[in-house]
Amino acid sequence: MSTLFTNARLINPAERLDSTGAIQLSDGGLIEAIAFEPQTLEAAMNVRVIDFTGGIIASGLFDMHCHFREPGFEYKETISSGAASAVAGGFTGVAVMPNTEPCIDHPGIVHYIQHHAASLPVDIEVIGALTAARKGEKISGYADLAASGVKALSDDGSPVMNSRVMRHAFEYAAAFGLLVIQHCEDTCLTDGGAMNEGYYSSLLGLRGIASISESIVASRDLSLVRYLAEGLPEHSPLRPRYHIAHISTRETLKLVREAKAEGLQVSCEVAPHHFALSDKDVFESGYDGNFRMNPPLRSDRDREAVLEALADGTIDCIATDHAPHAEHEKDCGFAQAAFGIVGLETAVGLTFTHLVETHLVTPARAIELLSTAPRKLLQLPEIHFKVGAPANLTFIDPKAAWTVDTSNLKSKSHNSPFHNVRLTGKPVGIASKGRLILDHARFA
Ligand code: DOR
Ligand code: ZN
């Protein structure tokens, strides 16, 4: 049976669309009809009509930074449980990071993931390892990885510290048109650190992770990008494309702003926890391991710089860095806890609460940050709101107030610092890969 949604706010930044309207989806997941106010759609016989007044129907959200842990760490998350978490979070697509065991540095593992993803209701793109076995010593086989369909390269979880290797990575990735995603961290500076270095790390007696450990690697990389782009025409495919994962400091944002002004092909993402929390929250949590991630929650000053960069466009997109860990890896003392938190199911709520409700960004910009921009960075096809197109949509109730309960998460892991936090804005369904999956409580 077809389903007609009426009175919704239809947002697709790729088509500069932000209008009230109605959209009808076929049983098979195609857009059958669409109309924008003042026009509307009349329901034919046998069409289920849902009045979605106040709701947003957006181009499907895409998270370009997830850890699904398979193969190797299935006790934390599997491709299937990760996909269930993505659906619950309103995402129709994700890209998975290669720090699995074995890591994703050759086509066999890419094919393994693609095979398991085929029957799941969300698109799962794969990011290949930047260096062989993620050791940072020599680049991996980009020709084979590109042929197997990876959309970017990264050693996320660790940086590439060696400048010669990084240079090779930029040169060869550009030859295959692949985005290079760096986890910016000078590990010589961060060694043994547990949280952001500053007043609160001193108060807690925890070893600090200095903010300069991020910007120093970004600075080196941007120097390489600048050097390698020199003399090449503006649209040369050989110019490196560089993306900074989970940016967290004021200084790194300043570097990105300058590099963009110069015309370098540079982009960055921020994780919701870096605009929602700061190191003060680590202090107030009382050594709760769920507040430990890498990069760590930074100072309020850094957090303010992140908010400013989200508003002025320096930050290109929001990515969750969904990093599931089992309870015993988190509930073991702050300094021993594994780095990372689950993020797929709280991203929309945190974005609407901290960015939209505060009027820092419009709902359309929020959708751009969560959908259009990451798709563009990974060169995925644009989503179209037109008759006959496959429905790739996220349904959001922007004013729904709800409380995060980590025991209800669909992820296999529950390591979130947002347990019991009240949020405004909730994902309530997706249309993806021929399926319409709606939150029964909302659409009863
Ligand atoms: O907090 C983090 N967790 N940061 C990373 O860079 C890696 C990730 C993980 O894989 O758990
Ligand atoms: Zn990560």
Tab-separated table of C-alpha atoms and ligand atoms in Angstrom:
chain	number	residue	atom	x	y	z
A	1	MET	CA	0.000	0.000	0.000
A	2	SER	CA	1.274	3.485	-0.837
A	3	THR	CA	1.757	6.020	1.950
A	4	LEU	CA	1.023	9.711	1.622
A	5	PHE	CA	2.596	12.156	4.078
A	6	THR	CA	0.891	15.528	4.142
A	7	ASN	CA	1.734	18.937	5.660
A	8	ALA	CA	5.401	18.053	6.196
A	9	ARG	CA	8.402	20.319	5.874
A	10	LEU	CA	10.335	18.844	2.934
A	11	ILE	CA	14.060	19.603	3.111
A	12	ASN	CA	16.633	18.601	0.537
A	13	PRO	CA	19.637	20.964	0.547
A	14	ALA	CA	21.048	19.317	-2.604
A	15	GLU	CA	18.066	20.772	-4.491
A	16	ARG	CA	17.828	23.913	-2.331
A	17	LEU	CA	14.453	22.640	-1.245
A	18	ASP	CA	12.835	23.724	2.015
A	19	SER	CA	9.080	23.876	1.638
A	20	THR	CA	5.880	22.587	3.148
A	21	GLY	CA	4.374	19.880	1.022
A	22	ALA	CA	3.166	16.337	0.571
A	23	ILE	CA	4.986	13.256	-0.623
A	24	GLN	CA	3.637	9.850	-1.560
A	25	LEU	CA	5.775	6.716	-1.433
A	26	SER	CA	5.004	3.456	-3.164
A	27	ASP	CA	5.136	0.131	-1.413
A	28	GLY	CA	8.367	-0.568	-3.240
A	29	GLY	CA	10.024	2.584	-1.940
A	30	LEU	CA	9.727	4.970	-4.870
A	31	ILE	CA	8.506	8.566	-4.751
A	32	GLU	CA	5.114	8.316	-6.484
A	33	ALA	CA	3.986	11.892	-6.157
A	34	ILE	CA	5.183	15.132	-4.596
A	35	ALA	CA	3.612	18.558	-4.247
A	36	PHE	CA	4.658	21.798	-2.613
A	37	GLU	CA	2.345	24.346	-1.081
A	38	PRO	CA	0.032	25.856	-2.201
A	39	GLN	CA	-0.458	22.633	-4.163
A	40	THR	CA	-1.350	19.447	-2.378
A	41	LEU	CA	-1.963	15.779	-3.147
A	42	GLU	CA	-5.309	14.062	-3.006
A	43	ALA	CA	-5.283	10.585	-1.531
A	44	ALA	CA	-6.440	7.918	-3.921
A	45	MET	CA	-8.222	4.797	-2.703
A	46	ASN	CA	-6.023	2.357	-0.822
A	47	VAL	CA	-3.467	4.984	0.144
A	48	ARG	CA	-2.511	5.329	3.780
A	49	VAL	CA	-2.513	9.030	4.688
A	50	ILE	CA	-0.317	10.356	7.467
A	51	ASP	CA	-0.700	13.967	8.517
A	52	PHE	CA	2.878	14.920	9.438
A	53	THR	CA	2.204	18.529	10.464
A	54	GLY	CA	5.251	19.929	12.264
A	55	GLY	CA	7.425	17.087	10.999
A	56	ILE	CA	10.445	17.249	8.702
A	57	ILE	CA	10.993	14.881	5.798
A	58	ALA	CA	14.625	15.321	4.883
A	59	SER	CA	17.062	13.816	2.420
A	60	GLY	CA	18.381	10.673	4.119
A	61	LEU	CA	21.014	11.296	6.775
A	62	PHE	CA	24.482	9.910	6.197
A	63	ASP	CA	27.123	9.333	8.869
A	64	MET	CA	30.574	9.266	7.308
A	65	HIS	CA	32.360	8.084	10.472
A	66	CYS	CA	31.196	4.887	12.186
A	67	HIS	CA	32.894	1.905	13.768
A	68	PHE	CA	30.876	-1.273	13.191
A	69	ARG	CA	33.647	-3.541	14.590
A	70	GLU	CA	33.117	-6.425	12.209
A	71	PRO	CA	35.238	-8.396	11.551
A	72	GLY	CA	37.044	-8.949	14.812
A	73	PHE	CA	35.150	-7.224	17.598
A	74	GLU	CA	31.621	-8.562	17.158
A	75	TYR	CA	31.060	-8.466	20.923
A	76	LYS	CA	30.970	-4.643	20.632
A	77	GLU	CA	28.959	-4.281	17.405
A	78	THR	CA	28.244	-6.149	14.183
A	79	ILE	CA	27.393	-4.835	10.746
A	80	SER	CA	23.806	-5.824	11.438
A	81	SER	CA	23.537	-4.289	14.946
A	82	GLY	CA	25.314	-1.169	13.688
A	83	ALA	CA	22.781	-0.899	10.876
A	84	ALA	CA	19.926	-1.259	13.388
A	85	SER	CA	21.455	1.579	15.387
A	86	ALA	CA	21.708	3.686	12.215
A	87	VAL	CA	18.025	3.078	11.422
A	88	ALA	CA	17.007	4.053	14.960
A	89	GLY	CA	19.115	7.203	14.626
A	90	GLY	CA	17.458	8.204	11.362
A	91	PHE	CA	20.440	7.431	9.131
A	92	THR	CA	19.913	5.858	5.713
A	93	GLY	CA	23.634	5.463	5.121
A	94	VAL	CA	26.932	5.216	6.942
A	95	ALA	CA	30.600	4.803	6.141
A	96	VAL	CA	32.515	2.379	8.315
A	97	MET	CA	36.066	2.907	9.493
A	98	PRO	CA	38.722	0.266	8.839
A	99	ASN	CA	40.086	-0.328	12.367
A	100	THR	CA	38.637	-3.829	12.473
A	101	GLU	CA	40.621	-7.052	12.994
A	102	PRO	CA	41.862	-7.826	10.413
A	103	CYS	CA	41.728	-4.236	9.303
A	104	ILE	CA	40.200	-3.158	6.009
A	105	ASP	CA	43.383	-2.823	3.993
A	106	HIS	CA	42.547	-5.200	1.149
A	107	PRO	CA	39.517	-5.943	-1.056
A	108	GLY	CA	38.621	-9.230	0.631
A	109	ILE	CA	37.375	-7.440	3.739
A	110	VAL	CA	35.663	-4.734	1.717
A	111	HIS	CA	33.728	-7.441	-0.126
A	112	TYR	CA	32.906	-9.182	3.160
A	113	ILE	CA	31.300	-5.989	4.481
A	114	GLN	CA	29.518	-5.224	1.215
A	115	HIS	CA	28.133	-8.762	1.155
A	116	HIS	CA	26.731	-8.457	4.685
A	117	ALA	CA	25.396	-4.963	4.018
A	118	ALA	CA	23.472	-5.869	0.869
A	119	SER	CA	20.380	-7.141	2.674
A	120	LEU	CA	20.355	-4.437	5.365
A	121	PRO	CA	18.050	-1.416	5.128
A	122	VAL	CA	20.839	1.187	5.116
A	123	ASP	CA	23.687	1.851	2.706
A	124	ILE	CA	27.043	0.880	4.151
A	125	GLU	CA	30.056	2.442	2.463
A	126	VAL	CA	33.545	1.304	3.337
A	127	ILE	CA	36.594	3.368	4.191
A	128	GLY	CA	39.868	1.598	3.430
A	129	ALA	CA	43.025	1.737	5.524
A	130	LEU	CA	45.433	4.504	4.586
A	131	THR	CA	48.445	2.347	5.427
A	132	ALA	CA	49.092	-1.385	5.331
A	133	ALA	CA	47.780	-3.018	8.532
A	134	ARG	CA	47.215	0.554	9.805
A	135	LYS	CA	50.803	0.609	10.949
A	136	GLY	CA	51.674	3.941	9.371
A	137	GLU	CA	54.765	2.492	7.720
A	138	LYS	CA	53.739	2.158	4.074
A	139	ILE	CA	50.591	2.929	2.148
A	140	SER	CA	48.085	0.155	1.442
A	141	GLY	CA	47.122	-1.007	-2.057
A	142	TYR	CA	44.954	1.876	-3.206
A	143	ALA	CA	44.352	0.532	-6.727
A	144	ASP	CA	42.755	-2.634	-5.351
A	145	LEU	CA	40.877	-0.780	-2.614
A	146	ALA	CA	39.530	1.771	-5.123
A	147	ALA	CA	38.464	-1.034	-7.479
A	148	SER	CA	36.607	-2.756	-4.632
A	149	GLY	CA	34.583	0.407	-4.055
A	150	VAL	CA	36.009	2.099	-0.962
A	151	LYS	CA	34.948	5.731	-0.777
A	152	ALA	CA	37.866	7.141	1.244
A	153	LEU	CA	41.030	6.155	3.064
A	154	SER	CA	41.845	6.556	6.756
A	155	ASP	CA	43.808	5.026	9.607
A	156	ASP	CA	41.269	6.478	12.054
A	157	GLY	CA	42.026	5.530	15.616
A	158	SER	CA	45.647	6.347	14.840
A	159	PRO	CA	47.325	9.093	12.862
A	160	VAL	CA	49.898	8.670	10.127
A	161	MET	CA	52.874	10.178	11.935
A	162	ASN	CA	55.507	9.672	9.227
A	163	SER	CA	55.536	12.663	6.823
A	164	ARG	CA	57.006	10.657	3.950
A	165	VAL	CA	54.251	8.047	4.212
A	166	MET	CA	51.657	10.800	4.433
A	167	ARG	CA	53.051	12.422	1.325
A	168	HIS	CA	52.760	9.126	-0.554
A	169	ALA	CA	49.238	8.679	0.764
A	170	PHE	CA	48.190	12.077	-0.595
A	171	GLU	CA	49.828	11.482	-3.982
A	172	TYR	CA	48.435	8.003	-4.564
A	173	ALA	CA	44.985	8.706	-3.100
A	174	ALA	CA	44.631	11.663	-5.476
A	175	ALA	CA	45.556	9.401	-8.383
A	176	PHE	CA	42.576	7.201	-7.491
A	177	GLY	CA	40.274	10.114	-6.654
A	178	LEU	CA	40.002	9.086	-3.002
A	179	LEU	CA	39.475	11.365	-0.022
A	180	VAL	CA	42.164	11.121	2.668
A	181	ILE	CA	40.728	11.239	6.200
A	182	GLN	CA	43.214	11.912	8.958
A	183	HIS	CA	42.871	11.244	12.662
A	184	CYS	CA	44.949	14.243	13.759
A	185	GLU	CA	46.922	13.311	16.843
A	186	ASP	CA	50.613	13.566	17.558
A	187	THR	CA	50.952	10.393	19.593
A	188	CYS	CA	54.322	11.494	20.986
A	189	LEU	CA	52.457	14.347	22.656
A	190	THR	CA	49.369	12.432	23.747
A	191	ASP	CA	51.070	9.283	25.032
A	192	GLY	CA	49.150	8.001	28.055
A	193	GLY	CA	46.765	10.939	28.169
A	194	ALA	CA	43.250	10.352	29.466
A	195	MET	CA	41.391	13.643	28.958
A	196	ASN	CA	41.878	17.173	27.658
A	197	GLU	CA	44.893	18.861	29.212
A	198	GLY	CA	43.790	21.818	31.284
A	199	TYR	CA	42.271	22.953	34.532
A	200	TYR	CA	39.978	19.935	34.870
A	201	SER	CA	42.652	17.326	34.129
A	202	SER	CA	44.686	18.938	36.919
A	203	LEU	CA	41.726	18.885	39.280
A	204	LEU	CA	41.038	15.226	38.499
A	205	GLY	CA	44.688	14.207	38.565
A	206	LEU	CA	44.430	12.675	35.094
A	207	ARG	CA	47.162	12.854	32.487
A	208	GLY	CA	46.275	15.432	29.834
A	209	ILE	CA	45.921	15.295	26.068
A	210	ALA	CA	47.134	18.690	24.859
A	211	SER	CA	45.039	20.423	22.230
A	212	ILE	CA	48.180	21.125	20.214
A	213	SER	CA	48.544	17.375	19.598
A	214	GLU	CA	45.669	17.736	17.111
A	215	SER	CA	46.609	20.991	15.402
A	216	ILE	CA	50.273	20.068	14.991
A	217	VAL	CA	49.375	17.088	12.764
A	218	ALA	CA	46.740	19.118	10.889
A	219	SER	CA	49.351	21.790	10.301
A	220	ARG	CA	51.875	19.274	8.917
A	221	ASP	CA	49.215	17.730	6.670
A	222	LEU	CA	48.033	21.077	5.368
A	223	SER	CA	51.635	21.953	4.544
A	224	LEU	CA	51.840	18.756	2.497
A	225	VAL	CA	48.519	19.465	0.775
A	226	ARG	CA	49.700	22.963	-0.062
A	227	TYR	CA	53.052	21.683	-1.304
A	228	LEU	CA	51.513	18.955	-3.472
A	229	ALA	CA	48.863	21.257	-4.920
A	230	GLU	CA	51.391	23.902	-5.876
A	231	GLY	CA	51.532	24.545	-9.590
A	232	LEU	CA	48.593	22.247	-10.355
A	233	PRO	CA	45.564	23.761	-12.097
A	234	GLU	CA	42.622	24.545	-9.817
A	235	HIS	CA	40.541	21.579	-10.975
A	236	SER	CA	43.350	19.081	-11.392
A	237	PRO	CA	42.323	15.636	-10.106
A	238	LEU	CA	45.825	15.303	-8.736
A	239	ARG	CA	45.234	17.905	-6.057
A	240	PRO	CA	44.896	16.026	-2.748
A	241	ARG	CA	41.521	16.045	-1.011
A	242	TYR	CA	42.049	16.156	2.742
A	243	HIS	CA	39.452	15.659	5.454
A	244	ILE	CA	40.001	16.050	9.192
A	245	ALA	CA	38.039	13.561	11.285
A	246	HIS	CA	36.387	14.599	14.570
A	247	ILE	CA	37.901	18.107	14.727
A	248	SER	CA	37.922	19.384	18.277
A	249	THR	CA	40.119	22.415	18.841
A	250	ARG	CA	40.009	26.118	18.185
A	251	GLU	CA	43.502	26.095	16.704
A	252	THR	CA	42.760	23.303	14.183
A	253	LEU	CA	39.616	25.152	13.108
A	254	LYS	CA	41.685	28.263	12.523
A	255	LEU	CA	44.017	26.259	10.270
A	256	VAL	CA	41.085	24.825	8.297
A	257	ARG	CA	39.559	28.271	7.874
A	258	GLU	CA	42.829	29.609	6.483
A	259	ALA	CA	43.401	26.616	4.193
A	260	LYS	CA	39.889	26.949	2.759
A	261	ALA	CA	40.435	30.648	2.132
A	262	GLU	CA	43.565	29.699	0.186
A	263	GLY	CA	41.536	27.370	-1.999
A	264	LEU	CA	42.951	24.066	-0.769
A	265	GLN	CA	40.610	21.060	-0.951
A	266	VAL	CA	40.174	20.714	2.759
A	267	SER	CA	37.176	19.686	4.814
A	268	CYS	CA	36.381	18.622	8.345
A	269	GLU	CA	33.694	16.986	10.434
A	270	VAL	CA	32.683	17.417	14.050
A	271	ALA	CA	31.143	14.828	16.345
A	272	PRO	CA	28.030	15.847	18.299
A	273	HIS	CA	29.764	15.310	21.652
A	274	HIS	CA	32.280	17.996	20.744
A	275	PHE	CA	29.578	20.621	20.342
A	276	ALA	CA	27.419	19.333	23.200
A	277	LEU	CA	29.971	18.739	25.974
A	278	SER	CA	33.296	19.974	27.319
A	279	ASP	CA	35.971	18.770	29.742
A	280	LYS	CA	33.958	20.321	32.554
A	281	ASP	CA	31.422	17.531	31.963
A	282	VAL	CA	34.161	14.945	32.514
A	283	PHE	CA	34.791	16.559	35.876
A	284	GLU	CA	31.107	16.620	36.759
A	285	SER	CA	30.623	12.999	35.667
A	286	GLY	CA	32.873	11.776	38.456
A	287	TYR	CA	35.329	9.710	36.427
A	288	ASP	CA	32.640	8.122	34.224
A	289	GLY	CA	34.410	6.193	31.437
A	290	ASN	CA	31.551	7.047	29.081
A	291	PHE	CA	32.975	10.568	28.934
A	292	ARG	CA	36.266	9.298	27.537
A	293	MET	CA	36.883	9.498	23.821
A	294	ASN	CA	39.633	10.458	21.417
A	295	PRO	CA	39.930	13.332	20.736
A	296	PRO	CA	38.772	14.135	24.250
A	297	LEU	CA	36.056	16.574	25.265
A	298	ARG	CA	37.848	19.903	24.999
A	299	SER	CA	37.625	23.198	26.845
A	300	ASP	CA	34.581	25.446	26.695
A	301	ARG	CA	36.643	27.806	24.573
A	302	ASP	CA	37.209	25.040	22.015
A	303	ARG	CA	33.533	24.142	22.149
A	304	GLU	CA	32.603	27.750	21.414
A	305	ALA	CA	34.987	27.746	18.441
A	306	VAL	CA	33.279	24.573	17.167
A	307	LEU	CA	29.864	26.246	17.389
A	308	GLU	CA	31.149	29.292	15.537
A	309	ALA	CA	32.677	27.072	12.828
A	310	LEU	CA	29.401	25.180	12.423
A	311	ALA	CA	27.610	28.462	11.850
A	312	ASP	CA	30.163	30.011	9.474
A	313	GLY	CA	30.699	26.902	7.318
A	314	THR	CA	34.272	26.098	8.361
A	315	ILE	CA	32.928	22.754	9.565
A	316	ASP	CA	31.527	20.828	6.598
A	317	CYS	CA	29.554	18.119	8.283
A	318	ILE	CA	28.514	16.288	11.428
A	319	ALA	CA	29.738	12.705	11.832
A	320	THR	CA	29.122	10.665	14.947
A	321	ASP	CA	32.357	8.687	15.402
A	322	HIS	CA	30.004	5.936	16.631
A	323	ALA	CA	32.484	3.866	18.661
A	324	PRO	CA	30.817	0.998	20.535
A	325	HIS	CA	32.629	-0.639	23.448
A	326	ALA	CA	31.468	-3.315	25.887
A	327	GLU	CA	30.583	-2.440	29.485
A	328	HIS	CA	33.707	-4.012	30.974
A	329	GLU	CA	35.851	-1.814	28.700
A	330	LYS	CA	34.202	1.335	30.033
A	331	ASP	CA	33.333	0.584	33.618
A	332	CYS	CA	36.909	0.050	34.705
A	333	GLY	CA	38.231	3.408	35.878
A	334	PHE	CA	38.508	6.509	33.708
A	335	ALA	CA	42.203	6.199	32.883
A	336	GLN	CA	41.770	2.577	31.763
A	337	ALA	CA	38.491	2.982	29.871
A	338	ALA	CA	38.472	2.467	26.106
A	339	PHE	CA	38.206	5.619	23.979
A	340	GLY	CA	34.896	6.233	22.267
A	341	ILE	CA	31.130	6.478	22.597
A	342	VAL	CA	28.121	5.307	20.593
A	343	GLY	CA	26.619	8.175	18.655
A	344	LEU	CA	24.191	7.155	15.927
A	345	GLU	CA	21.052	7.254	18.045
A	346	THR	CA	21.661	10.596	19.755
A	347	ALA	CA	23.028	12.613	16.804
A	348	VAL	CA	19.729	14.066	15.574
A	349	GLY	CA	18.581	14.940	19.094
A	350	LEU	CA	21.889	16.603	19.953
A	351	THR	CA	21.969	18.509	16.659
A	352	PHE	CA	18.446	19.841	17.021
A	353	THR	CA	18.871	20.601	20.737
A	354	HIS	CA	22.238	22.344	20.546
A	355	LEU	CA	22.196	23.869	17.079
A	356	VAL	CA	18.626	24.287	15.830
A	357	GLU	CA	16.707	25.062	19.033
A	358	THR	CA	19.389	27.643	19.874
A	359	HIS	CA	18.981	29.207	16.401
A	360	LEU	CA	22.666	28.728	15.641
A	361	VAL	CA	21.685	27.000	12.389
A	362	THR	CA	18.454	26.558	10.447
A	363	PRO	CA	16.836	23.130	10.091
A	364	ALA	CA	17.980	23.135	6.445
A	365	ARG	CA	21.602	23.740	7.452
A	366	ALA	CA	21.311	20.948	10.025
A	367	ILE	CA	20.177	18.596	7.253
A	368	GLU	CA	23.007	19.794	5.044
A	369	LEU	CA	25.483	18.983	7.834
A	370	LEU	CA	23.971	15.533	8.400
A	371	SER	CA	23.057	14.503	4.864
A	372	THR	CA	24.062	16.485	1.803
A	373	ALA	CA	27.563	17.532	2.860
A	374	PRO	CA	28.906	14.105	3.894
A	375	ARG	CA	27.430	12.532	0.756
A	376	LYS	CA	29.176	15.125	-1.358
A	377	LEU	CA	32.524	14.595	0.384
A	378	LEU	CA	32.343	10.862	-0.366
A	379	GLN	CA	31.121	11.599	-3.910
A	380	LEU	CA	27.909	9.633	-3.418
A	381	PRO	CA	24.967	10.267	-5.748
A	382	GLU	CA	22.715	13.184	-4.890
A	383	ILE	CA	19.312	12.456	-3.415
A	384	HIS	CA	16.420	13.770	-5.500
A	385	PHE	CA	12.881	14.564	-4.423
A	386	LYS	CA	11.201	13.749	-7.686
A	387	VAL	CA	8.626	11.325	-9.005
A	388	GLY	CA	10.154	7.967	-9.850
A	389	ALA	CA	13.260	8.451	-7.694
A	390	PRO	CA	14.011	5.934	-4.946
A	391	ALA	CA	12.937	7.307	-1.579
A	392	ASN	CA	16.017	8.024	0.537
A	393	LEU	CA	14.458	9.991	3.380
A	394	THR	CA	14.674	10.689	7.085
A	395	PHE	CA	11.595	11.607	9.122
A	396	ILE	CA	12.231	13.932	12.040
A	397	ASP	CA	9.966	15.291	14.723
A	398	PRO	CA	11.923	18.494	15.466
A	399	LYS	CA	9.960	19.455	18.570
A	400	ALA	CA	9.629	16.034	20.189
A	401	ALA	CA	11.090	16.130	23.703
A	402	TRP	CA	12.547	12.830	24.867
A	403	THR	CA	15.020	11.428	27.345
A	404	VAL	CA	17.944	9.262	26.253
A	405	ASP	CA	17.798	5.847	27.883
A	406	THR	CA	20.894	3.872	26.943
A	407	SER	CA	19.174	0.596	27.789
A	408	ASN	CA	16.877	1.217	24.797
A	409	LEU	CA	19.649	1.721	22.245
A	410	LYS	CA	19.635	-0.642	19.278
A	411	SER	CA	23.421	-0.687	19.209
A	412	LYS	CA	25.022	-3.704	20.830
A	413	SER	CA	26.886	-1.321	23.129
A	414	HIS	CA	25.485	1.302	25.462
A	415	ASN	CA	28.510	3.498	26.105
A	416	SER	CA	26.991	6.948	25.915
A	417	PRO	CA	27.528	9.970	28.163
A	418	PHE	CA	24.008	11.112	27.320
A	419	HIS	CA	22.067	8.646	29.478
A	420	ASN	CA	19.106	10.438	31.068
A	421	VAL	CA	19.771	13.604	29.083
A	422	ARG	CA	16.684	15.424	27.835
A	423	LEU	CA	16.729	16.289	24.134
A	424	THR	CA	14.451	18.098	21.701
A	425	GLY	CA	14.228	16.629	18.198
A	426	LYS	CA	13.820	12.973	17.400
A	427	PRO	CA	14.279	10.794	14.329
A	428	VAL	CA	11.028	8.926	13.744
A	429	GLY	CA	11.649	6.929	10.593
A	430	ILE	CA	13.485	6.379	7.356
A	431	ALA	CA	12.697	5.394	3.793
A	432	SER	CA	15.688	3.556	2.433
A	433	LYS	CA	16.554	0.770	0.026
A	434	GLY	CA	12.924	0.107	-0.826
A	435	ARG	CA	11.760	0.008	2.770
A	436	LEU	CA	9.702	2.383	4.874
A	437	ILE	CA	10.578	1.978	8.553
A	438	LEU	CA	8.509	4.165	10.861
A	439	ASP	CA	8.582	4.579	14.623
A	440	HIS	CA	5.378	2.820	15.667
A	441	ALA	CA	4.965	4.993	18.744
A	442	ARG	CA	4.928	8.156	16.593
A	443	PHE	CA	2.837	6.841	13.713
A	444	ALA	CA	0.385	4.659	15.643
B	1	DOR	O1	37.194	7.647	20.651
B	1	DOR	C1	37.606	7.032	19.688
B	1	DOR	N1	37.241	5.748	19.458
B	1	DOR	N2	38.439	7.630	18.858
B	1	DOR	C2	39.058	6.977	17.864
B	1	DOR	O2	39.807	7.593	17.168
B	1	DOR	C3	38.837	5.534	17.669
B	1	DOR	C4	37.547	5.116	18.222
B	1	DOR	C5	37.405	3.628	18.342
B	1	DOR	O3	37.676	2.916	17.363
B	1	DOR	O4	36.969	3.166	19.388
B	2	ZN	ZN	36.648	7.133	14.780
